[in-house]
PDB file of N, CA and C in Angstrom:
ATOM      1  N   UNK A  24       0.844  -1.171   0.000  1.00 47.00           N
ATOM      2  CA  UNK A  24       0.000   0.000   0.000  1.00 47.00           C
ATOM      3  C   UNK A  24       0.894   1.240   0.000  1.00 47.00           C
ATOM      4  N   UNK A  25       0.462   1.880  -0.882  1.00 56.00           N
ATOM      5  CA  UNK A  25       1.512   3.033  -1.069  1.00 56.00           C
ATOM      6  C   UNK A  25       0.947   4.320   0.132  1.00 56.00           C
ATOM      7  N   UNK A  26       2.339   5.123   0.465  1.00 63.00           N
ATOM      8  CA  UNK A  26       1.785   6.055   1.360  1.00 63.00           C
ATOM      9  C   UNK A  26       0.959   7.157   0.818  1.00 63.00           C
ATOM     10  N   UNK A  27       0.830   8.143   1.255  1.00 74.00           N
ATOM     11  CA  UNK A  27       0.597   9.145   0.897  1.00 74.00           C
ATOM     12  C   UNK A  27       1.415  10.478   1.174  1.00 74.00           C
ATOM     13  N   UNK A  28       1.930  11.108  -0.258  1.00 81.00           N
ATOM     14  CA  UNK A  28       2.899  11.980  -0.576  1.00 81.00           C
ATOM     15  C   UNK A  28       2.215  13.358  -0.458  1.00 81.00           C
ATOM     16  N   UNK A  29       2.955  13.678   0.980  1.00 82.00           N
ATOM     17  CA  UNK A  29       2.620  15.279   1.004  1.00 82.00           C
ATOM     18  C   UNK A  29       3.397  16.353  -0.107  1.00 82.00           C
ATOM     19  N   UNK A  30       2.717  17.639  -1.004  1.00 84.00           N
ATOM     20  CA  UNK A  30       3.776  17.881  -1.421  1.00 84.00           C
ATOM     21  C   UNK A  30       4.580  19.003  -1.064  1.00 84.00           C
ATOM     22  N   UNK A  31       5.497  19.725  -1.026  1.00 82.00           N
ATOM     23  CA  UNK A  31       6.653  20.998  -0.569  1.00 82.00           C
ATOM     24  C   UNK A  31       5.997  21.548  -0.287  1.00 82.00           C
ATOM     25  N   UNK A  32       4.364  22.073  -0.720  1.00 83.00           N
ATOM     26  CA  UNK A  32       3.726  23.342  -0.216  1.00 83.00           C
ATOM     27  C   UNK A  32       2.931  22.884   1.189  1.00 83.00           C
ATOM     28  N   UNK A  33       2.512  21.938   1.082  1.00 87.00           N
ATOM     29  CA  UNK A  33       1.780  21.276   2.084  1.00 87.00           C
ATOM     30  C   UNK A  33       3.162  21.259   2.998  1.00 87.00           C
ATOM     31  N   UNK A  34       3.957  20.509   3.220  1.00 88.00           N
ATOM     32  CA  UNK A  34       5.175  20.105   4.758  1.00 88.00           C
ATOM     33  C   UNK A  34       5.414  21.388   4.736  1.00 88.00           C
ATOM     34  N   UNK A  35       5.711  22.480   3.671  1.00 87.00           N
ATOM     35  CA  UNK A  35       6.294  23.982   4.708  1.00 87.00           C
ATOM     36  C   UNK A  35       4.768  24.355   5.453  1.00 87.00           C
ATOM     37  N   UNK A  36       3.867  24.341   5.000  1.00 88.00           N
ATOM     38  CA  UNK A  36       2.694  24.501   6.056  1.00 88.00           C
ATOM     39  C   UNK A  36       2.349  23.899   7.134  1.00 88.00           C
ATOM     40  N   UNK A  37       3.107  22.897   7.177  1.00 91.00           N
ATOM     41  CA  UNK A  37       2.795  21.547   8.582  1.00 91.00           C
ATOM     42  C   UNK A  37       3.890  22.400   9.560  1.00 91.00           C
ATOM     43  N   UNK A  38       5.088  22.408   8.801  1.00 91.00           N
ATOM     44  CA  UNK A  38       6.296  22.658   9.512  1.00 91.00           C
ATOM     45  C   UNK A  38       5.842  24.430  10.105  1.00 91.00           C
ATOM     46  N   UNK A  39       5.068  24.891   9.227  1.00 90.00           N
ATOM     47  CA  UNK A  39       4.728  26.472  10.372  1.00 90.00           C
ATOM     48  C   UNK A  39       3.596  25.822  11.669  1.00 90.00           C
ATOM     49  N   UNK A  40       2.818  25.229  11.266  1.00 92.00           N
ATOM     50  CA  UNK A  40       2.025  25.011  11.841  1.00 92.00           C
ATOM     51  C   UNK A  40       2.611  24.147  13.506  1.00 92.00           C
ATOM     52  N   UNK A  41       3.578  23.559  13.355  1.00 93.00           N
ATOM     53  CA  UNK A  41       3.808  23.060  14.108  1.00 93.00           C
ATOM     54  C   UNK A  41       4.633  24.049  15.253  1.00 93.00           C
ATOM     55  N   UNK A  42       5.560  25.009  14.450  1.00 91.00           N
ATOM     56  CA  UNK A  42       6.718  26.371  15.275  1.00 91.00           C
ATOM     57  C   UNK A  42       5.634  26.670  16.097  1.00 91.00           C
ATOM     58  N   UNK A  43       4.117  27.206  15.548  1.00 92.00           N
ATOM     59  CA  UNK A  43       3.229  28.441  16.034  1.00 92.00           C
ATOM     60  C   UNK A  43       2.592  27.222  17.548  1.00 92.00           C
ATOM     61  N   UNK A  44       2.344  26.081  17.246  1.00 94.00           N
ATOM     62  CA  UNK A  44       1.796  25.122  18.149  1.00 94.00           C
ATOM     63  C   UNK A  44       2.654  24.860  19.357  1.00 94.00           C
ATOM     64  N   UNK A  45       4.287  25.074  18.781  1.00 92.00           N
ATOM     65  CA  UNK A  45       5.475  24.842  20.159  1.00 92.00           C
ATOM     66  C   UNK A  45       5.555  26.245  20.886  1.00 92.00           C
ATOM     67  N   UNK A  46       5.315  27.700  20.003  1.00 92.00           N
ATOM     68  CA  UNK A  46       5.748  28.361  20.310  1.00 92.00           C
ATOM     69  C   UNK A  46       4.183  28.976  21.411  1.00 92.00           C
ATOM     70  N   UNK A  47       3.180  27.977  21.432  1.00 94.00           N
ATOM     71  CA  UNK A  47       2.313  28.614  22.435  1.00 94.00           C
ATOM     72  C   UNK A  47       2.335  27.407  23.772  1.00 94.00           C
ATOM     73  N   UNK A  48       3.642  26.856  23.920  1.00 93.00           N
ATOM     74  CA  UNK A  48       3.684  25.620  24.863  1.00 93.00           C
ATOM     75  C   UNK A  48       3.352  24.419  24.698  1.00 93.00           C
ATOM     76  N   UNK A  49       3.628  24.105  23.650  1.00 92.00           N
ATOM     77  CA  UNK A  49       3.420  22.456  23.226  1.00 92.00           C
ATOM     78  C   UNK A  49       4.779  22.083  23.480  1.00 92.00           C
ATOM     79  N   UNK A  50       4.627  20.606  23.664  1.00 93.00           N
ATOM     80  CA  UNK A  50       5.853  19.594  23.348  1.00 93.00           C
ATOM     81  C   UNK A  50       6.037  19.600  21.940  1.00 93.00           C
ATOM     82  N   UNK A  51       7.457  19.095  21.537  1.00 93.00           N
ATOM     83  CA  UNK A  51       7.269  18.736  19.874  1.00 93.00           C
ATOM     84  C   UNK A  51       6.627  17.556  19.802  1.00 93.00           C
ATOM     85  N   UNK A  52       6.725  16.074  20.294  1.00 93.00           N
ATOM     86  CA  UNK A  52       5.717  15.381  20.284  1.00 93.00           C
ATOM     87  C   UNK A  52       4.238  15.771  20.179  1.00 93.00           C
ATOM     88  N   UNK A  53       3.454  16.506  21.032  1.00 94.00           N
ATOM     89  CA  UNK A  53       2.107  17.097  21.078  1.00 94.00           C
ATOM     90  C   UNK A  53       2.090  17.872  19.858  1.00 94.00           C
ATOM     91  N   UNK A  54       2.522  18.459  19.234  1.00 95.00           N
ATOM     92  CA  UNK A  54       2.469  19.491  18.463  1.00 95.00           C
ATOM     93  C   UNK A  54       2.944  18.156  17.073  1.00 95.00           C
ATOM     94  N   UNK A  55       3.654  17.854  17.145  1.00 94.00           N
ATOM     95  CA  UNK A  55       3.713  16.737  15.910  1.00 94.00           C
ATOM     96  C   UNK A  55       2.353  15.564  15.894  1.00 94.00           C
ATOM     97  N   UNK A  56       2.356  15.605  16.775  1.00 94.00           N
ATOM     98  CA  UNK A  56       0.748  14.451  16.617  1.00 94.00           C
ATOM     99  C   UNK A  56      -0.392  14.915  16.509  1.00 94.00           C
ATOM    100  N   UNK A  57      -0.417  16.678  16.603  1.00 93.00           N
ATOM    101  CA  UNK A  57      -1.873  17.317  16.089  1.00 93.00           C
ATOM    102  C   UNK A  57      -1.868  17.964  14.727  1.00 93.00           C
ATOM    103  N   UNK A  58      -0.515  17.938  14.433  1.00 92.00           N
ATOM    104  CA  UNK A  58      -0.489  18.136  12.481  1.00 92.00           C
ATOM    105  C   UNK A  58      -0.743  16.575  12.215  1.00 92.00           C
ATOM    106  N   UNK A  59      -0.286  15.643  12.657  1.00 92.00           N
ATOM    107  CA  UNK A  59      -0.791  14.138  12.347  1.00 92.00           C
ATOM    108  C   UNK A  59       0.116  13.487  11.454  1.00 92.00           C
ATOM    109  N   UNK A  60       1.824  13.884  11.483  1.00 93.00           N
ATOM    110  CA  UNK A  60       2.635  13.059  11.446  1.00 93.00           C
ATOM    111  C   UNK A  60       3.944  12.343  11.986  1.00 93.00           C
ATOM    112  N   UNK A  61       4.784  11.927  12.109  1.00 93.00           N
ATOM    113  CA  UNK A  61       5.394  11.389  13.094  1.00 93.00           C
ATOM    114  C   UNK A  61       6.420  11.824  13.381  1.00 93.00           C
ATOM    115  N   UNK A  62       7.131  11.622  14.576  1.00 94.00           N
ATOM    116  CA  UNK A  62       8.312  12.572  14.657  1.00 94.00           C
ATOM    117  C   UNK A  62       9.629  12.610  14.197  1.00 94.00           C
ATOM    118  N   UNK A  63       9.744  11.025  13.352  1.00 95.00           N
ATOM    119  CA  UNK A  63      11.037  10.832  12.819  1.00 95.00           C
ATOM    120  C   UNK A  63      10.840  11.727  11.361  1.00 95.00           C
ATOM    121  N   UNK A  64       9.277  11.795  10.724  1.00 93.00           N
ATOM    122  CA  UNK A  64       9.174  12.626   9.716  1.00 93.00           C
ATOM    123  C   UNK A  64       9.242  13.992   9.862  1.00 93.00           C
ATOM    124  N   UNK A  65       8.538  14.518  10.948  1.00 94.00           N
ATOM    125  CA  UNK A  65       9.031  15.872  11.121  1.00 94.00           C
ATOM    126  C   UNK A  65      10.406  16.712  11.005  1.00 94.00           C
ATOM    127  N   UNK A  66      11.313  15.281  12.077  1.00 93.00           N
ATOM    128  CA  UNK A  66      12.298  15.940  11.409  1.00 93.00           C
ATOM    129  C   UNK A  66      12.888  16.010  10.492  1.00 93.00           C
ATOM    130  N   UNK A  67      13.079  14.908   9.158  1.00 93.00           N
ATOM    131  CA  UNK A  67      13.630  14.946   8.081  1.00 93.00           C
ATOM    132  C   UNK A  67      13.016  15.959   7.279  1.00 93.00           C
ATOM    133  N   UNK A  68      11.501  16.737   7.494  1.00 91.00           N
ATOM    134  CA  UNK A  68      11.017  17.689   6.790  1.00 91.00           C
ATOM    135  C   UNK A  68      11.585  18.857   7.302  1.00 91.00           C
ATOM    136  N   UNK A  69      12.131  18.650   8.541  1.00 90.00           N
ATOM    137  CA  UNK A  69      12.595  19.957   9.060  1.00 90.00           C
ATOM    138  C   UNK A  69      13.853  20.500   8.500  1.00 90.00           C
ATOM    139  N   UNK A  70      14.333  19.242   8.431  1.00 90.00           N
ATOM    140  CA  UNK A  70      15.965  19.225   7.778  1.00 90.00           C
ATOM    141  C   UNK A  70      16.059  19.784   6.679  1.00 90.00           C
ATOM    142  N   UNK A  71      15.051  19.381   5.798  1.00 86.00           N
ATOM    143  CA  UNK A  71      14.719  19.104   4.209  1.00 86.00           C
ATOM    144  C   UNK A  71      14.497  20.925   3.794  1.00 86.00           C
ATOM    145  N   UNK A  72      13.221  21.252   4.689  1.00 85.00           N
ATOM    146  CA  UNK A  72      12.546  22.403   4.331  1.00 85.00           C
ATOM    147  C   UNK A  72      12.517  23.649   5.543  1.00 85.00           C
ATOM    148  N   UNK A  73      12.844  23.200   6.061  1.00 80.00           N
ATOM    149  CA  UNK A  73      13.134  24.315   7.791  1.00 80.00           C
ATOM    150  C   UNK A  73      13.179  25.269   7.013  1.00 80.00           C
ATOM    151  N   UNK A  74      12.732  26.672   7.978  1.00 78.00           N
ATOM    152  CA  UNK A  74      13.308  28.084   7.389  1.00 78.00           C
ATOM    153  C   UNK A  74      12.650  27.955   5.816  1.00 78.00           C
ATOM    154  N   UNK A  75      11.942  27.588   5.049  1.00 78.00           N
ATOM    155  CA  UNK A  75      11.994  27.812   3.281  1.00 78.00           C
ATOM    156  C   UNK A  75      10.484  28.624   3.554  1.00 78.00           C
ATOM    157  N   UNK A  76      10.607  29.706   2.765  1.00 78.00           N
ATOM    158  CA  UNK A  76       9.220  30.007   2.112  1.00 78.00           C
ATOM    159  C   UNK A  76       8.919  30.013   1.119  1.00 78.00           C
ATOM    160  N   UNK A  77       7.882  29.825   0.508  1.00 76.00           N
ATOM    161  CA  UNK A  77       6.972  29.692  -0.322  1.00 76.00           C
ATOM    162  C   UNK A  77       7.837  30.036  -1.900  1.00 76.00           C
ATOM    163  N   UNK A  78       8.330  31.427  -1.753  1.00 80.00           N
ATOM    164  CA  UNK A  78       9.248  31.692  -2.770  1.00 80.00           C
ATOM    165  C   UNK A  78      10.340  30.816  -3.125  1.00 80.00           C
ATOM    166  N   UNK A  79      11.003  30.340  -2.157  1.00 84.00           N
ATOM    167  CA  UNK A  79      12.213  29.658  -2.196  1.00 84.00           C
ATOM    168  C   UNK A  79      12.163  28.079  -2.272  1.00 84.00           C
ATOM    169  N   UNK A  80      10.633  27.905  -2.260  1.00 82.00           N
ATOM    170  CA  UNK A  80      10.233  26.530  -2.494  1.00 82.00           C
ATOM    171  C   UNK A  80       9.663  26.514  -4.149  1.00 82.00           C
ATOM    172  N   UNK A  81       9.640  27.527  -4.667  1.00 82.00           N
ATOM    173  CA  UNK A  81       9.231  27.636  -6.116  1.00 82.00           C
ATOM    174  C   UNK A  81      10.811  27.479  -6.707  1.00 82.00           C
ATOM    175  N   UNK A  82      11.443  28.057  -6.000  1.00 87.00           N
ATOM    176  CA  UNK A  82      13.038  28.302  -7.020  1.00 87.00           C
ATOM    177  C   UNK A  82      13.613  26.617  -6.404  1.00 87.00           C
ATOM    178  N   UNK A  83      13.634  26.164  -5.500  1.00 85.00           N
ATOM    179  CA  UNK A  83      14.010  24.613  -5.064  1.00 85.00           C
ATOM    180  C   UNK A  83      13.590  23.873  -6.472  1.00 85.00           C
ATOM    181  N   UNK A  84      12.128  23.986  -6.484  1.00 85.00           N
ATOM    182  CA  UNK A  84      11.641  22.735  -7.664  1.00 85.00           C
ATOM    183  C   UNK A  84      12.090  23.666  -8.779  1.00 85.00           C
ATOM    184  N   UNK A  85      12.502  24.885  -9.560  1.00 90.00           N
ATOM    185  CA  UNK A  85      12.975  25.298 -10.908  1.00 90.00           C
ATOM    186  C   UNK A  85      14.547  24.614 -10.516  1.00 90.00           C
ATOM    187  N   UNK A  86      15.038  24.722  -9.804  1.00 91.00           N
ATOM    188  CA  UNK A  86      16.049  24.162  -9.593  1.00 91.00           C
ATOM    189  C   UNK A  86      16.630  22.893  -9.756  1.00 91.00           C
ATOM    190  N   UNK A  87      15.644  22.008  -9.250  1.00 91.00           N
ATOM    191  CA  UNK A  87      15.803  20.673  -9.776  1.00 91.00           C
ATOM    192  C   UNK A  87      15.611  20.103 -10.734  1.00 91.00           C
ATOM    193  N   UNK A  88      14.516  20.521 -11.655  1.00 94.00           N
ATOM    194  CA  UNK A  88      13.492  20.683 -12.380  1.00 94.00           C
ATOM    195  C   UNK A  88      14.701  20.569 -13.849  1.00 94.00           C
ATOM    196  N   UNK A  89      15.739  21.736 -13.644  1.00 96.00           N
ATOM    197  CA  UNK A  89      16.881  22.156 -14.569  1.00 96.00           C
ATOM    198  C   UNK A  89      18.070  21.223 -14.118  1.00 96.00           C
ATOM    199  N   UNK A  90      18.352  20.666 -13.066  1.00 96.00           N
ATOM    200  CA  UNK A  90      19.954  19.536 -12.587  1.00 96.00           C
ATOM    201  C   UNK A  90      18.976  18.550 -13.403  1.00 96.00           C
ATOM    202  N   UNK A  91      17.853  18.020 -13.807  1.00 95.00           N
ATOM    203  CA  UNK A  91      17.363  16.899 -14.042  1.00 95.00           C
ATOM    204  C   UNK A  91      17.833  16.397 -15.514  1.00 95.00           C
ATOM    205  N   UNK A  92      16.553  18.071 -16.477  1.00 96.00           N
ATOM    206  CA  UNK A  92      17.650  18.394 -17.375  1.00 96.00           C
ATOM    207  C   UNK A  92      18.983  18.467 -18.105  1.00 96.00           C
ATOM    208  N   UNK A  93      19.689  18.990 -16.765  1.00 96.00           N
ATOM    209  CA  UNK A  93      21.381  18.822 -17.344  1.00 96.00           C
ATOM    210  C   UNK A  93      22.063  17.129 -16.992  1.00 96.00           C
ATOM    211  N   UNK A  94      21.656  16.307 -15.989  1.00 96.00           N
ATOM    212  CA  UNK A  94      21.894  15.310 -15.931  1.00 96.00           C
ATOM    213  C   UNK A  94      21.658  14.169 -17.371  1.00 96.00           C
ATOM    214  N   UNK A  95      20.677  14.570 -17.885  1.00 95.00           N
ATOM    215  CA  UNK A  95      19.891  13.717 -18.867  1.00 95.00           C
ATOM    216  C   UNK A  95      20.497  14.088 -20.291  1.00 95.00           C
ATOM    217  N   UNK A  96      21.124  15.399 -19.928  1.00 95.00           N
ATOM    218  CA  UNK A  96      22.238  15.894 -21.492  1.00 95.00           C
ATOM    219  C   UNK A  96      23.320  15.286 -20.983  1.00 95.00           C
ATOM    220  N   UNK A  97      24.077  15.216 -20.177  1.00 95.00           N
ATOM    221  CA  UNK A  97      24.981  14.773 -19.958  1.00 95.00           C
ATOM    222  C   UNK A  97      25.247  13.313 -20.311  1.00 95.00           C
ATOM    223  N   UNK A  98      24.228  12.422 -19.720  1.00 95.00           N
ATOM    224  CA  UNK A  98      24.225  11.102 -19.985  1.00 95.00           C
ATOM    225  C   UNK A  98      24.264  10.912 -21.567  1.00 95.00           C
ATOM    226  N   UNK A  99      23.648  11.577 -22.267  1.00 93.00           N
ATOM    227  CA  UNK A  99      23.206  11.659 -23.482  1.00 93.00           C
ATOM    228  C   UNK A  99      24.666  12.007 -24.184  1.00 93.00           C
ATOM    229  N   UNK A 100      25.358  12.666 -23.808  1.00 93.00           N
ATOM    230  CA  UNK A 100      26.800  13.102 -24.804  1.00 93.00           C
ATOM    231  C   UNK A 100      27.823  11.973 -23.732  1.00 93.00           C
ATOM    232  N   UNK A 101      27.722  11.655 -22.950  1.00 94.00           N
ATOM    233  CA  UNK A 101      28.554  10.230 -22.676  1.00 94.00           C
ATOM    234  C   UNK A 101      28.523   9.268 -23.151  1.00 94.00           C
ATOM    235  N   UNK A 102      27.187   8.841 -23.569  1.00 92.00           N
ATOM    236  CA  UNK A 102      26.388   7.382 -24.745  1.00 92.00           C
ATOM    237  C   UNK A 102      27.032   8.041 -26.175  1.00 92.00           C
ATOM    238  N   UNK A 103      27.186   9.338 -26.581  1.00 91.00           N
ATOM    239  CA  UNK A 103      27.459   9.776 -27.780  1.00 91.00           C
ATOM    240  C   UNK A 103      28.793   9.465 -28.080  1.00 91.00           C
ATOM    241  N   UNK A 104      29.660   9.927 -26.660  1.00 92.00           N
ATOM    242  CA  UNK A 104      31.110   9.901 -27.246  1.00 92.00           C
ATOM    243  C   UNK A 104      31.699   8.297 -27.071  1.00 92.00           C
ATOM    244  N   UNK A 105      31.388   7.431 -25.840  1.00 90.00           N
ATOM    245  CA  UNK A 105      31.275   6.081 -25.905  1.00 90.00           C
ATOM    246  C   UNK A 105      31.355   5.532 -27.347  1.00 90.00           C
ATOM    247  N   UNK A 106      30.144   5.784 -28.468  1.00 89.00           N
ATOM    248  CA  UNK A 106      29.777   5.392 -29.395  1.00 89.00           C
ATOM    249  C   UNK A 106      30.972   5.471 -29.876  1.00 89.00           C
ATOM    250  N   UNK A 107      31.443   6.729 -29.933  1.00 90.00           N
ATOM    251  CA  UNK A 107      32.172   7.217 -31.314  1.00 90.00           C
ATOM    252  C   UNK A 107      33.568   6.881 -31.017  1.00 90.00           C
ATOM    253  N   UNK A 108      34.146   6.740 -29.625  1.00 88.00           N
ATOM    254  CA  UNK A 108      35.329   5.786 -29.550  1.00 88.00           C
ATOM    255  C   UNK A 108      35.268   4.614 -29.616  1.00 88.00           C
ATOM    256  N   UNK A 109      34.521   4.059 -29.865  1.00 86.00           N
ATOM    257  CA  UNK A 109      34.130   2.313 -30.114  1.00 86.00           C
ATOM    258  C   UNK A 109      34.200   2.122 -31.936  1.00 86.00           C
ATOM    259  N   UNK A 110      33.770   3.210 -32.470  1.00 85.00           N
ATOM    260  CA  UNK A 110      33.703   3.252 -33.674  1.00 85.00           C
ATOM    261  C   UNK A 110      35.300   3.618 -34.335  1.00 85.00           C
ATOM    262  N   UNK A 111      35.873   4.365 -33.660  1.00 85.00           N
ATOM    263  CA  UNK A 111      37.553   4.831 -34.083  1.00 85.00           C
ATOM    264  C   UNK A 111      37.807   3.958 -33.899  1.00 85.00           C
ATOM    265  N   UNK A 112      38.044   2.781 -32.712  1.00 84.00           N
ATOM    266  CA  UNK A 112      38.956   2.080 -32.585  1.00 84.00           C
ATOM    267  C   UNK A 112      38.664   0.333 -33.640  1.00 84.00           C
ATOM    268  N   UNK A 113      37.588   0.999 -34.461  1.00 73.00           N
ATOM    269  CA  UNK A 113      37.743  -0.178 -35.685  1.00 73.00           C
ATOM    270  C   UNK A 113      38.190   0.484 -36.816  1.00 73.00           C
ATOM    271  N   UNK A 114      38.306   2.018 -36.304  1.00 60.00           N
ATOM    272  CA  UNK A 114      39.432   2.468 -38.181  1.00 60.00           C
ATOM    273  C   UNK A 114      40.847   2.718 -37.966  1.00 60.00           C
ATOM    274  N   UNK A 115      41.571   2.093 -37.093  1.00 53.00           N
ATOM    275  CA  UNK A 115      43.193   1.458 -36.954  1.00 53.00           C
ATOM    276  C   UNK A 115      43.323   0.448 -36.727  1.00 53.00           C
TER     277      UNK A 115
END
């Protein structure tokens, strides 16, 4: 059963929601179990997205969005030049 994928806009909203919930005397436990996820996830979202707003979560995904891009040219002129030294080394 597959989980269910919160996405960047949703966890920076959990992750405020949760500061404003500690910052009126909650535990982080209490305050992580009334956004309604767990605390080993909280923190890897915290890690992940701490501190980001909204703006800087638009430029994160253009960001990746473009390494994905350049990864996929890259691979692409490595398969190219591969080729073409495989091919020289049958004209000597």
């Amino acid at each position: 059963m597959a989980g269910n994928r919160e996405k960047p806009e949703e966890i920076v909203s959990k992750l405020r929601q949760a500061e404003v919930l500690q910052g009126q005397g909650m535990t982080v436990a209490e305050a992580v179990r009334q956004i309604g996820v767990t605390q080993q996830r909280f923190y890897r979202w915290r890690k992940l997205y701490g501190g980001m707003q909204r703006s800087q979560l638009a430029r994160l995904k253009e960001l990746e969005k473009e390494n994905q891009r350049l990864r996929r040219a890259v691979s692409d002129l490595t398969l190219d030049k591969l080729i073409v030294t495989e091919a020289a080394k049958g004209n000597f």
